[in-house]
PDB file of C-alpha atoms in Angstrom:
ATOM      1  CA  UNK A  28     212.316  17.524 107.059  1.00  0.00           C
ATOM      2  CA  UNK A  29     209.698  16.778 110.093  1.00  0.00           C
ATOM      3  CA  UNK A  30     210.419  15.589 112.721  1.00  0.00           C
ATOM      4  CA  UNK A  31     209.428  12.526 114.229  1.00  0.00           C
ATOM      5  CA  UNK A  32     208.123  11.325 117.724  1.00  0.00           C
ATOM      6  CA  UNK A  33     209.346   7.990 117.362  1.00  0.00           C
ATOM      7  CA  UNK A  34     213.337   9.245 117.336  1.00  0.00           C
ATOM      8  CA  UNK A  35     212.772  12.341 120.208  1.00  0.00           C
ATOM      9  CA  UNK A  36     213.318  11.851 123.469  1.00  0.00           C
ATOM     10  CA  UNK A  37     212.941  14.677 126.224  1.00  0.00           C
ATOM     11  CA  UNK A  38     216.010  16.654 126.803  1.00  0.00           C
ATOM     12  CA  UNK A  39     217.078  16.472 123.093  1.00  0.00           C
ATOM     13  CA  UNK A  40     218.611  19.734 122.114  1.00  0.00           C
ATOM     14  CA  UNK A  41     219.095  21.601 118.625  1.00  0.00           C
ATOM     15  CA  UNK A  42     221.502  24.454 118.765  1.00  0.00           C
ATOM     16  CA  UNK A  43     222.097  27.364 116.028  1.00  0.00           C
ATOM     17  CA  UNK A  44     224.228  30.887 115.273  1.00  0.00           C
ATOM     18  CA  UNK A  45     221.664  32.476 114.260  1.00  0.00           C
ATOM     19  CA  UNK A  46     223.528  35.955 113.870  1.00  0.00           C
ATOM     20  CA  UNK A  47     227.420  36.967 114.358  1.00  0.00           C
ATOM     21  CA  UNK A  48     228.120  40.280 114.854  1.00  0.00           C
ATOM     22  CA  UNK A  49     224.618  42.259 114.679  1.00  0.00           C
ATOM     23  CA  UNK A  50     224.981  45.398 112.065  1.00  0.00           C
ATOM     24  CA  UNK A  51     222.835  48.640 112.626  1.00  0.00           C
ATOM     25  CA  UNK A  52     222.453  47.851 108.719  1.00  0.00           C
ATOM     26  CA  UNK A  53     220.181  44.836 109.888  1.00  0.00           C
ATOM     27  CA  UNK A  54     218.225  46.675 112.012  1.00  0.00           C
ATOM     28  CA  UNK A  55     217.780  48.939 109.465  1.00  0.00           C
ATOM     29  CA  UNK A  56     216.574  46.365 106.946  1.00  0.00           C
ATOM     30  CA  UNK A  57     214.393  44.691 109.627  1.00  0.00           C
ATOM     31  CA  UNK A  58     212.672  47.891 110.338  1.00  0.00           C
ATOM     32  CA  UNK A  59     212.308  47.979 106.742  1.00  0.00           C
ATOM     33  CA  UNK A  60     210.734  44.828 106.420  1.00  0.00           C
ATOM     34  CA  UNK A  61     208.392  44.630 109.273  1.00  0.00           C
ATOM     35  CA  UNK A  62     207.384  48.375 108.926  1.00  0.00           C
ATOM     36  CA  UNK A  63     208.453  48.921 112.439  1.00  0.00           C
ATOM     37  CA  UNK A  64     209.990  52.066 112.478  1.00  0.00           C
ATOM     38  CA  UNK A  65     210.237  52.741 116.644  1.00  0.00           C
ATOM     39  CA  UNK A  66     213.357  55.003 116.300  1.00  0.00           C
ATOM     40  CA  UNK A  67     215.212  53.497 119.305  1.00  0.00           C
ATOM     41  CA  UNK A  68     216.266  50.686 116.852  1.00  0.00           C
ATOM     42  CA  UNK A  69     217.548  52.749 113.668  1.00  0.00           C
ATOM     43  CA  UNK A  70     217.701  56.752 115.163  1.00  0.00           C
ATOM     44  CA  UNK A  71     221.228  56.993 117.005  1.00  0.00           C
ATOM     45  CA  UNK A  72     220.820  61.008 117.975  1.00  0.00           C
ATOM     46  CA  UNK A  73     217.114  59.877 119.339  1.00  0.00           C
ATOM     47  CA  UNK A  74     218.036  57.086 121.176  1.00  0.00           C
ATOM     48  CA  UNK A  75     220.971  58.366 122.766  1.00  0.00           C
ATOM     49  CA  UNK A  76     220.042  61.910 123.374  1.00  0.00           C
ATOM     50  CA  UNK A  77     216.037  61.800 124.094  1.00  0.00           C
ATOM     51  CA  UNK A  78     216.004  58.023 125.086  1.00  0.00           C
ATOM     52  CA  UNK A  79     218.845  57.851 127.096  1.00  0.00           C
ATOM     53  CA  UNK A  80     220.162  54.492 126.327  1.00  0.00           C
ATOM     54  CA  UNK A  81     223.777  53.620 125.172  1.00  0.00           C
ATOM     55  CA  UNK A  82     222.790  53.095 121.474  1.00  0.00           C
ATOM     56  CA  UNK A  83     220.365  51.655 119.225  1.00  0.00           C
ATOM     57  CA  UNK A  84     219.247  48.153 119.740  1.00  0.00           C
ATOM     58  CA  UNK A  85     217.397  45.393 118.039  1.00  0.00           C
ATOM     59  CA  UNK A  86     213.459  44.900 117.819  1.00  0.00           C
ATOM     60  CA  UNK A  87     212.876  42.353 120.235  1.00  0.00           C
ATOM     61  CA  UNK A  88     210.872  40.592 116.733  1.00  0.00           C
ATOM     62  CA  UNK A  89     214.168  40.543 115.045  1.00  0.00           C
ATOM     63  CA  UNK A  90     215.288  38.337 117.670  1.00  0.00           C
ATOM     64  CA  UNK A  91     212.332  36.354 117.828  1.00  0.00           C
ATOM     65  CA  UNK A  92     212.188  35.911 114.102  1.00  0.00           C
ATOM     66  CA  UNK A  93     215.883  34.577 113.934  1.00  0.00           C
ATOM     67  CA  UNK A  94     215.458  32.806 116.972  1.00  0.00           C
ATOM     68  CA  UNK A  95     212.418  31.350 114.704  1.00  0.00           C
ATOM     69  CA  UNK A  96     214.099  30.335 112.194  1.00  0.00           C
ATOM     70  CA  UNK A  97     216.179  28.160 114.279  1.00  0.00           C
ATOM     71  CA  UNK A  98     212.742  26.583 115.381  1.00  0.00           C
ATOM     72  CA  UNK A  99     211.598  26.152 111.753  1.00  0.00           C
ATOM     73  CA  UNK A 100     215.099  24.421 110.728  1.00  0.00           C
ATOM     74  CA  UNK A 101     214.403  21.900 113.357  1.00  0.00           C
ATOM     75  CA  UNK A 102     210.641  21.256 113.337  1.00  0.00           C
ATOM     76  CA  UNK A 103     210.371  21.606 109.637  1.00  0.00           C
ATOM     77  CA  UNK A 104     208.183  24.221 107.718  1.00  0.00           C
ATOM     78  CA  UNK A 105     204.119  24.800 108.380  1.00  0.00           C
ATOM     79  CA  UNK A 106     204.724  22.807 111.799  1.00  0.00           C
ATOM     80  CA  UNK A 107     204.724  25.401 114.508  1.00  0.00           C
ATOM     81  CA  UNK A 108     201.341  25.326 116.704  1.00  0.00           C
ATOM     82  CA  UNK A 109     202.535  27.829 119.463  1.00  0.00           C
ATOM     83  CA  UNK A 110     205.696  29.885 119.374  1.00  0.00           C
ATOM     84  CA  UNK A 111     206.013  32.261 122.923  1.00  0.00           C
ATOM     85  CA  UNK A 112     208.623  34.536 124.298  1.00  0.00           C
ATOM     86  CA  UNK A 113     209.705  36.898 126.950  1.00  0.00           C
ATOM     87  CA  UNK A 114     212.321  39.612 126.101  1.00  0.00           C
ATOM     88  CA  UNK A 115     214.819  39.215 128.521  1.00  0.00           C
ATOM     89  CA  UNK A 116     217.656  41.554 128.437  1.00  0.00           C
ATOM     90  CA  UNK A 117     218.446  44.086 124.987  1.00  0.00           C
ATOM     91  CA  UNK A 118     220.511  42.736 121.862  1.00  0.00           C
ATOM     92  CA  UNK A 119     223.280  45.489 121.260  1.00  0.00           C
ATOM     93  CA  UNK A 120     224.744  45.929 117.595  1.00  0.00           C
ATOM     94  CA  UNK A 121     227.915  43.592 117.515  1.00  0.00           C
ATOM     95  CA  UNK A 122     226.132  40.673 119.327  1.00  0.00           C
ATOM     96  CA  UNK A 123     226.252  37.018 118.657  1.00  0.00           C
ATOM     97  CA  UNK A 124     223.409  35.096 119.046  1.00  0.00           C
ATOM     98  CA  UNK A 125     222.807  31.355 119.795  1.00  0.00           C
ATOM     99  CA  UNK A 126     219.470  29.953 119.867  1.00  0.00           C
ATOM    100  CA  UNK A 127     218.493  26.699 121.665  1.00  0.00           C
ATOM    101  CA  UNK A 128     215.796  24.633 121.473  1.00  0.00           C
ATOM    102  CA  UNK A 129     215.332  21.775 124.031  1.00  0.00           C
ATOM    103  CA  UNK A 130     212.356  18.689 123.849  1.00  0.00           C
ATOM    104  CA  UNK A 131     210.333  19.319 127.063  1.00  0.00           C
ATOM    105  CA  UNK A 132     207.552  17.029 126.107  1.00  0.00           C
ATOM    106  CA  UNK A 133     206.282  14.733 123.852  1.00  0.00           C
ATOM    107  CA  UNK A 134     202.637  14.148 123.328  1.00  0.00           C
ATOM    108  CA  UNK A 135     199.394  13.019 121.583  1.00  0.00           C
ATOM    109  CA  UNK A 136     195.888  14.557 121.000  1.00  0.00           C
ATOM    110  CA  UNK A 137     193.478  13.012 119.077  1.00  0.00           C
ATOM    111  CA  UNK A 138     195.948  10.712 116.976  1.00  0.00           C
ATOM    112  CA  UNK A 139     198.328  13.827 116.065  1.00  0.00           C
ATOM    113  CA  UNK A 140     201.772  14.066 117.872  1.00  0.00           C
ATOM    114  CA  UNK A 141     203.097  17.318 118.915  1.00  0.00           C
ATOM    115  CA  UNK A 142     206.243  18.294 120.524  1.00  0.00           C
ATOM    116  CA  UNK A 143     206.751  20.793 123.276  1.00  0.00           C
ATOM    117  CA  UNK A 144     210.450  22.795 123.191  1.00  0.00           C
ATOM    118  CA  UNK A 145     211.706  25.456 125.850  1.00  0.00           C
ATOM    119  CA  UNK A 146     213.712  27.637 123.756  1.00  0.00           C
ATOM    120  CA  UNK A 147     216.426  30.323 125.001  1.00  0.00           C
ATOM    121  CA  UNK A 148     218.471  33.070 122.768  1.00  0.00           C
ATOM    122  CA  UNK A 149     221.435  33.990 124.842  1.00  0.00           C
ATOM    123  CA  UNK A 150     224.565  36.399 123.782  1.00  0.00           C
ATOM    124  CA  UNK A 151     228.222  35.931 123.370  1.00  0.00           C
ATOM    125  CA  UNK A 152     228.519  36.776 126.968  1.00  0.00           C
ATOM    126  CA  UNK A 153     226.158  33.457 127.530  1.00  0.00           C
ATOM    127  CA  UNK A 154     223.648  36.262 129.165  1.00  0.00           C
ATOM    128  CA  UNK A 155     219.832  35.299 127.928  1.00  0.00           C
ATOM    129  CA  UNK A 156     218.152  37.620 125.849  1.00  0.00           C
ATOM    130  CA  UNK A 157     214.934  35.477 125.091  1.00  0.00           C
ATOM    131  CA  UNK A 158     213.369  32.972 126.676  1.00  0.00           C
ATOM    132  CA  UNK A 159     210.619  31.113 125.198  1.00  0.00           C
ATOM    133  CA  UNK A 160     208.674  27.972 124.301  1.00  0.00           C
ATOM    134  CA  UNK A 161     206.870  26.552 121.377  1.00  0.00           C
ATOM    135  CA  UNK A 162     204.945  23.182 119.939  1.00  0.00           C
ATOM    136  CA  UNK A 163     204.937  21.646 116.859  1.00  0.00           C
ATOM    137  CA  UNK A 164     203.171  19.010 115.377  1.00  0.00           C
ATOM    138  CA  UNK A 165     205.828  15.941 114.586  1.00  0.00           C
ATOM    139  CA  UNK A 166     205.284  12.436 112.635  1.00  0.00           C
ATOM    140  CA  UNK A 167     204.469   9.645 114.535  1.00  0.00           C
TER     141      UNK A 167
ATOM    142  CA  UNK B   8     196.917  52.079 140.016  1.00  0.00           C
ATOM    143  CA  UNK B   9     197.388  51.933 136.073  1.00  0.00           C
ATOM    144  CA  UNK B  10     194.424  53.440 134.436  1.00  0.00           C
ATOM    145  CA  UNK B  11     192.641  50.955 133.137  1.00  0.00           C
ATOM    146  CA  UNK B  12     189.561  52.319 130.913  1.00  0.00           C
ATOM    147  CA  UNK B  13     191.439  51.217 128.074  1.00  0.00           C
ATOM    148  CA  UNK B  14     190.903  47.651 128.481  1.00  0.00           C
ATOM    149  CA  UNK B  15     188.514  45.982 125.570  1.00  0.00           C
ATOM    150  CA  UNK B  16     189.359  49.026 123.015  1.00  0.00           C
ATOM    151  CA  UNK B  17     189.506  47.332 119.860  1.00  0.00           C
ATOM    152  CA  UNK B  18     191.760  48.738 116.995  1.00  0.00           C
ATOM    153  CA  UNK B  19     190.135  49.009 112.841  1.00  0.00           C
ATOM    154  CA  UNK B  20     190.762  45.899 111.474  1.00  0.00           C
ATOM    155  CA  UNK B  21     193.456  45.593 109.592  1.00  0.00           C
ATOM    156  CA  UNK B  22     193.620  43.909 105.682  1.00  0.00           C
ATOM    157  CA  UNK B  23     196.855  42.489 104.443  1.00  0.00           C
ATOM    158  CA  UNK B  24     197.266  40.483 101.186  1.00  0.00           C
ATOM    159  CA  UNK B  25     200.194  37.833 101.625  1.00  0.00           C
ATOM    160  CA  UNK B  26     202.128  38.381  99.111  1.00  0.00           C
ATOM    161  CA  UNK B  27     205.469  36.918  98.184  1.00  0.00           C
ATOM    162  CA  UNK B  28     207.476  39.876  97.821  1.00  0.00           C
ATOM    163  CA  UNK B  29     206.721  40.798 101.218  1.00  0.00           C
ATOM    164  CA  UNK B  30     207.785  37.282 102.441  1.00  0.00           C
ATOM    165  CA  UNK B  31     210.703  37.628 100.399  1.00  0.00           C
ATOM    166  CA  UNK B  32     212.204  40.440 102.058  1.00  0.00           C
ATOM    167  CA  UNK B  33     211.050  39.834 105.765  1.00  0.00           C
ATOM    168  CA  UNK B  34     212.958  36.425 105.735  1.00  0.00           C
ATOM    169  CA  UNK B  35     216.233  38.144 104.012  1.00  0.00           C
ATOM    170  CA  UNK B  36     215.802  40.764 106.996  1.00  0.00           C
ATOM    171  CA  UNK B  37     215.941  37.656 109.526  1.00  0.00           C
ATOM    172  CA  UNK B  38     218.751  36.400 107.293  1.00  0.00           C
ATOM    173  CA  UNK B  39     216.922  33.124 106.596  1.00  0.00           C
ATOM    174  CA  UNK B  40     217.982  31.317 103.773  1.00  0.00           C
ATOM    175  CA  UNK B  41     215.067  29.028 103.574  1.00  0.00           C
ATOM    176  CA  UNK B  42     214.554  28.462  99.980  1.00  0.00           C
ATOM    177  CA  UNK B  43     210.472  27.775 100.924  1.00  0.00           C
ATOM    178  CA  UNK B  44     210.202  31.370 101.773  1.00  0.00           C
ATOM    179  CA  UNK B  45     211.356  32.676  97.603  1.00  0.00           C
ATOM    180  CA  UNK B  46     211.002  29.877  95.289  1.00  0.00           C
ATOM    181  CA  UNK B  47     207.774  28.607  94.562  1.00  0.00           C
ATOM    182  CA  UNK B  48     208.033  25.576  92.685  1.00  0.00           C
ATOM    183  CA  UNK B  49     210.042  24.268  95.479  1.00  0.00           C
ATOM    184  CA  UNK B  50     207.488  25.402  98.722  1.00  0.00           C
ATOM    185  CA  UNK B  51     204.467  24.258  96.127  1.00  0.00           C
ATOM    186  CA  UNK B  52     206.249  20.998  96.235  1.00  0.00           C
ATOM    187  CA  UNK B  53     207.132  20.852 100.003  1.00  0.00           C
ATOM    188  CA  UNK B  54     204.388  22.211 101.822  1.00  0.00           C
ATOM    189  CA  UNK B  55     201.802  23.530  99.367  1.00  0.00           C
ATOM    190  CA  UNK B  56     203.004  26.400  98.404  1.00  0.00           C
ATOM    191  CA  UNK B  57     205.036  29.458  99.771  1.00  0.00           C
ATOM    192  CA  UNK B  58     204.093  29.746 103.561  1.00  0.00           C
ATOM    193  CA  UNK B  59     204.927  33.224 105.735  1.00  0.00           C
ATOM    194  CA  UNK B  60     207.952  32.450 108.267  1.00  0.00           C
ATOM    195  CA  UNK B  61     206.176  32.332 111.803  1.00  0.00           C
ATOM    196  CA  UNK B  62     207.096  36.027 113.225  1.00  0.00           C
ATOM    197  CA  UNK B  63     205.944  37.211 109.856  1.00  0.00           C
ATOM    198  CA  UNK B  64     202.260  38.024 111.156  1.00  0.00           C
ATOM    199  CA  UNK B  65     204.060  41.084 113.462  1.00  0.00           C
ATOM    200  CA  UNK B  66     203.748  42.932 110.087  1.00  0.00           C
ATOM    201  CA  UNK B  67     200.481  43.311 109.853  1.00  0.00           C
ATOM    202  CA  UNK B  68     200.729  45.798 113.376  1.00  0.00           C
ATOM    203  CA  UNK B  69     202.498  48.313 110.742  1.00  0.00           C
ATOM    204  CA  UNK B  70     200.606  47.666 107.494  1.00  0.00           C
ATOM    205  CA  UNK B  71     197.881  50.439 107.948  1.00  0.00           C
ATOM    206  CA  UNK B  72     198.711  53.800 109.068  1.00  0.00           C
ATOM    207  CA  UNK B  73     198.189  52.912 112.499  1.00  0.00           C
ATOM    208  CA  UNK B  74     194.517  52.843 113.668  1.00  0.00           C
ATOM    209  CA  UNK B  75     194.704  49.040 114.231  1.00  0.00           C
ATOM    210  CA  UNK B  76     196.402  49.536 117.438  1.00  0.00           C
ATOM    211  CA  UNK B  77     193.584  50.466 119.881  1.00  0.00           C
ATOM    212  CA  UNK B  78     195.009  53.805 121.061  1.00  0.00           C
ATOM    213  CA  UNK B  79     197.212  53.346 124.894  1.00  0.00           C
ATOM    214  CA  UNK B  80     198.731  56.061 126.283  1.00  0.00           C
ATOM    215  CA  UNK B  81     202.280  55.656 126.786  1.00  0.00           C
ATOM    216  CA  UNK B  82     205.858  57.235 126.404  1.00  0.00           C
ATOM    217  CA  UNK B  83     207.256  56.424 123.210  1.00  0.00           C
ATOM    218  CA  UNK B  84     210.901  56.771 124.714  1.00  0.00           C
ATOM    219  CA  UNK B  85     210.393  54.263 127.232  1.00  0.00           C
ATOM    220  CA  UNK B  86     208.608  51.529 125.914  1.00  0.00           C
ATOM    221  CA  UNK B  87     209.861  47.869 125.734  1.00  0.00           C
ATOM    222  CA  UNK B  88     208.800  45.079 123.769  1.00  0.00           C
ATOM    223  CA  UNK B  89     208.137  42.774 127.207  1.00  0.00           C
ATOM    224  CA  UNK B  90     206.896  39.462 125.402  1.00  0.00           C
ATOM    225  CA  UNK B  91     205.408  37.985 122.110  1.00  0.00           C
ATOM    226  CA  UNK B  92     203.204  34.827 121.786  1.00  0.00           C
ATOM    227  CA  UNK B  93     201.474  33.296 118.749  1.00  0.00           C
ATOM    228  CA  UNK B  94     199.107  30.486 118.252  1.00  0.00           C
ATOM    229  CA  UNK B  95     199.128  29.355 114.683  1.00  0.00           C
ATOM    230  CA  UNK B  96     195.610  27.446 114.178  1.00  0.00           C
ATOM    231  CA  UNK B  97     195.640  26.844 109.968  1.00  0.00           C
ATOM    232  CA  UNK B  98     198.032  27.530 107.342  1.00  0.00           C
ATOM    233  CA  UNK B  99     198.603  30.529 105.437  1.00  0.00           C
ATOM    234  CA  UNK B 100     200.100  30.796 102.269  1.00  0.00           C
ATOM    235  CA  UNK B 101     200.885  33.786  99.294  1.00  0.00           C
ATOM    236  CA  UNK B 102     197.564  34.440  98.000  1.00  0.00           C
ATOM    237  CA  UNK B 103     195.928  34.980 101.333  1.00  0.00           C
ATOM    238  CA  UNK B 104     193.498  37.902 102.186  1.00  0.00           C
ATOM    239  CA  UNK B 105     194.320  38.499 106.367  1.00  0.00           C
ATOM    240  CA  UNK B 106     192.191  40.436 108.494  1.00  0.00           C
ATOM    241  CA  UNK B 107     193.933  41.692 111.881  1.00  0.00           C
ATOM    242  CA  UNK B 108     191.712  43.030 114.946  1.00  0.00           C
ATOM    243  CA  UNK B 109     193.346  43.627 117.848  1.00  0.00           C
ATOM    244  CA  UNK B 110     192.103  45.134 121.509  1.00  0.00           C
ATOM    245  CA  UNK B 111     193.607  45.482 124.743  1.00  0.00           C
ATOM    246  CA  UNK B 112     192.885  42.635 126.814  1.00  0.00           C
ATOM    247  CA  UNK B 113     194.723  43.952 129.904  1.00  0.00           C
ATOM    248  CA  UNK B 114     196.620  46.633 131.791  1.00  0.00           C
ATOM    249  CA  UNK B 115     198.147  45.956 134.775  1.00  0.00           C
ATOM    250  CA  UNK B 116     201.163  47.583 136.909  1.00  0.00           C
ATOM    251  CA  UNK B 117     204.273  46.215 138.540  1.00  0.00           C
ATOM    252  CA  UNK B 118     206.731  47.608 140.501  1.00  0.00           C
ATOM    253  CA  UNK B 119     210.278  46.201 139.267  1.00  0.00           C
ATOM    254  CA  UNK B 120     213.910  46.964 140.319  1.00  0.00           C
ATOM    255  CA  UNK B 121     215.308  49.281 137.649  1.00  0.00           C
ATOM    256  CA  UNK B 122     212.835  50.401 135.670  1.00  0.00           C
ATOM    257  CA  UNK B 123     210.848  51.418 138.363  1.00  0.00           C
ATOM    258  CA  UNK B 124     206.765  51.605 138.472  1.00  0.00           C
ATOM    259  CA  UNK B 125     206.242  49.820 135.179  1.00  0.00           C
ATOM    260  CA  UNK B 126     202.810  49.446 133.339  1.00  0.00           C
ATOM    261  CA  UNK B 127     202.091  46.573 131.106  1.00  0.00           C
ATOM    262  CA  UNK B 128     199.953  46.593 128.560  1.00  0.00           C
ATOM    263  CA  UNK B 129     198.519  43.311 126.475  1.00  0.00           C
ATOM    264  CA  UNK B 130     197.333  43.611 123.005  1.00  0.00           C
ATOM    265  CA  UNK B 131     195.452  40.412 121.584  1.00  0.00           C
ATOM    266  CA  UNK B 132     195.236  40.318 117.562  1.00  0.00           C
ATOM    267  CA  UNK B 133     193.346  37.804 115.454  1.00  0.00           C
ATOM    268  CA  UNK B 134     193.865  36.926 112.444  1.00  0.00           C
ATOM    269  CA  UNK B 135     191.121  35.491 110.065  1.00  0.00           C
ATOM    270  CA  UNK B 136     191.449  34.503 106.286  1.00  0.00           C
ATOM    271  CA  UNK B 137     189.163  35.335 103.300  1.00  0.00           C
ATOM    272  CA  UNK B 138     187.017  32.037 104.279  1.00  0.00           C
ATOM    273  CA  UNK B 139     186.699  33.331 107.652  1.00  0.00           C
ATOM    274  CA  UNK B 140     188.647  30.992 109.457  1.00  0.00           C
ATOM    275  CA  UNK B 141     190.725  32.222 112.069  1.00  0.00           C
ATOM    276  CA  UNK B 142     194.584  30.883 111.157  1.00  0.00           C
ATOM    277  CA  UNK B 143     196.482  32.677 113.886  1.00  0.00           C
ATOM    278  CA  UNK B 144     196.285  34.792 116.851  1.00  0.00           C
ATOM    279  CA  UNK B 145     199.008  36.787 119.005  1.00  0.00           C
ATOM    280  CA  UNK B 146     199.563  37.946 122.465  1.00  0.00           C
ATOM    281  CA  UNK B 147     201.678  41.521 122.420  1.00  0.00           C
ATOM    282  CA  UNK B 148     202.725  42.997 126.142  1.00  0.00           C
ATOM    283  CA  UNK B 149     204.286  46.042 125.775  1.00  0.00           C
ATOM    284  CA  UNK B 150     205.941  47.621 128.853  1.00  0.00           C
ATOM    285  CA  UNK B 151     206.308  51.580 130.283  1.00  0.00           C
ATOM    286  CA  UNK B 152     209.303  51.718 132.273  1.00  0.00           C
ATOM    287  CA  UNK B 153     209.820  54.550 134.609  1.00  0.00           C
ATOM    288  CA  UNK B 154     213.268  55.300 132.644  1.00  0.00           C
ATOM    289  CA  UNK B 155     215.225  54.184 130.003  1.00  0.00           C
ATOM    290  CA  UNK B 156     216.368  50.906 131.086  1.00  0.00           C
ATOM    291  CA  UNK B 157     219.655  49.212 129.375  1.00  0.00           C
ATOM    292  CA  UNK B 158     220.651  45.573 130.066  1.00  0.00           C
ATOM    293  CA  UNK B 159     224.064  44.620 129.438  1.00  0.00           C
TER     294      UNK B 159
END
């Protein structure tokens, strides 16, 4: 389902789990999937020993792809124009994530209405680990 | 200063096929659900026909064997992911033929708390279909820390 300008107003918000409890199994099957094989996100003895960080930790993408598919479940499928975000702090295997997507704007060009959304991933902790923005085009 | 005679290298271009399979697995691996992204009948219905999720495009940096990422120097142990953008311009659905090229548009250096000296570098990728129309295109700024740095 679109969404439509007509029922938005700014400062609407649209909330979502979008993981509980982060495996090293996903990270495996996202490396898998997006062919990005960096070993700090699947290689425990390399990112420990060599690295020096605490563990393994997610692909930044991973987050940005579940934190995505929030966007997608609100704005509907093929709607996305712009989708932005800055890696804030590291997602650590046992995490829970909530995404958030809040109406910044609403707008026109040329006869075509687009929304504007600030969007922020944060942790169980409520610490952010992205923060982002995106536009879709919406029904009138 | 950050060395930057990089800047403008531009990677081979890189061809991916959109295929379903491939969409298939990437959106199980974000653990979406969406039935758009595996059954056809229904996405042909919906929205034409089965359409890549919108991160999906990041798999085209490790389709080839890695000459489409203009060559950077940088420490593999220390690199971050710093931020992601992408502009989505025209659909693309299964069946596509993408072409990815991708240069370095900039490299700059900041000096943060705990990471130290840190360089940044920014990739830019487009991404044109089989009719030549560019559909997408993405902003990539990958960061060198001075050390491993760990956010809790």
């Amino acid at each position: 389902m679109a969404l439509s300008a007509r029922n938005l107003k700014v400062g609407d918000t649209y909330q979502e789990q979008i993981v509980e409890n982060l495996t090293r199994t996903r990270l495996v099957q996202y490396a898998g999937a997006s062919g990005d094989y960096n070993p700090v996100h699947t290689d425990e003895i390399f990112t420990t020993k060599v690295a020096g960080y605490p563990s393994v930790f997610a692909h930044g993408m991973l987050t940005m792809g579940m934190t995505g598919k929030m966007l997608t479940n609100y704005v509907g499928d093929g709607r996305l124009t712009k989708y932005g975000v800055r890696f804030t702090r590291q997602v650590w295997p046992g995490d829970t994530l909530t995404a958030t997507a809040q109406v910044e704007t609403i707008r026109e060009e040329g006869g075509v209405h687009f929304v504007d959304l600030i969007v922020s991933t944060v942790n169980q902790d409520g610490a952010e680990v992205v923060s982002g923005y995106a536009s879709a085009r919406v029904d009138p | 200063m950050a060395d930057t005679s990089d800047i403008g290298r531009v990677g081979k271009p890189v061809v991916m096929k959109i295929e379903a399979g491939k969409i298939r697995e990437f959106a199980k691996s974000i653990k979406d659900p969406n039935p758009l992204y595996r059954d056809e009948a229904v996405a042909k219905a919906e929205i034409g026909g089965i359409m890549p999720p919108p991160t999906f495009l990041m798999t085209l940096a490790h389709w080839d064997d890695g000459d489409g990422q203009p060559r950077v120097p940088l420490d593999t142990r220390r690199i971050l992911h710093g931020e992601q953008e992408f502009e989505y311009f025209k659909p693309i659905y299964v069946g596509d033929t993408l072409t990815a090229v991708t240069k370095v548009a900039n490299i700059f250096e900041k000096t943060g708390g705990r990471g130290g000296t840190m360089k940044f570098v920014v990739m830019d990728t487009d991404f044109t279909n089989q009719k030549g129309e560019k559909v997408a295109v993405a902003h990539f700024t990958v960061i060198e820390t001075g050390q491993a740095v760990a956010s809790s």
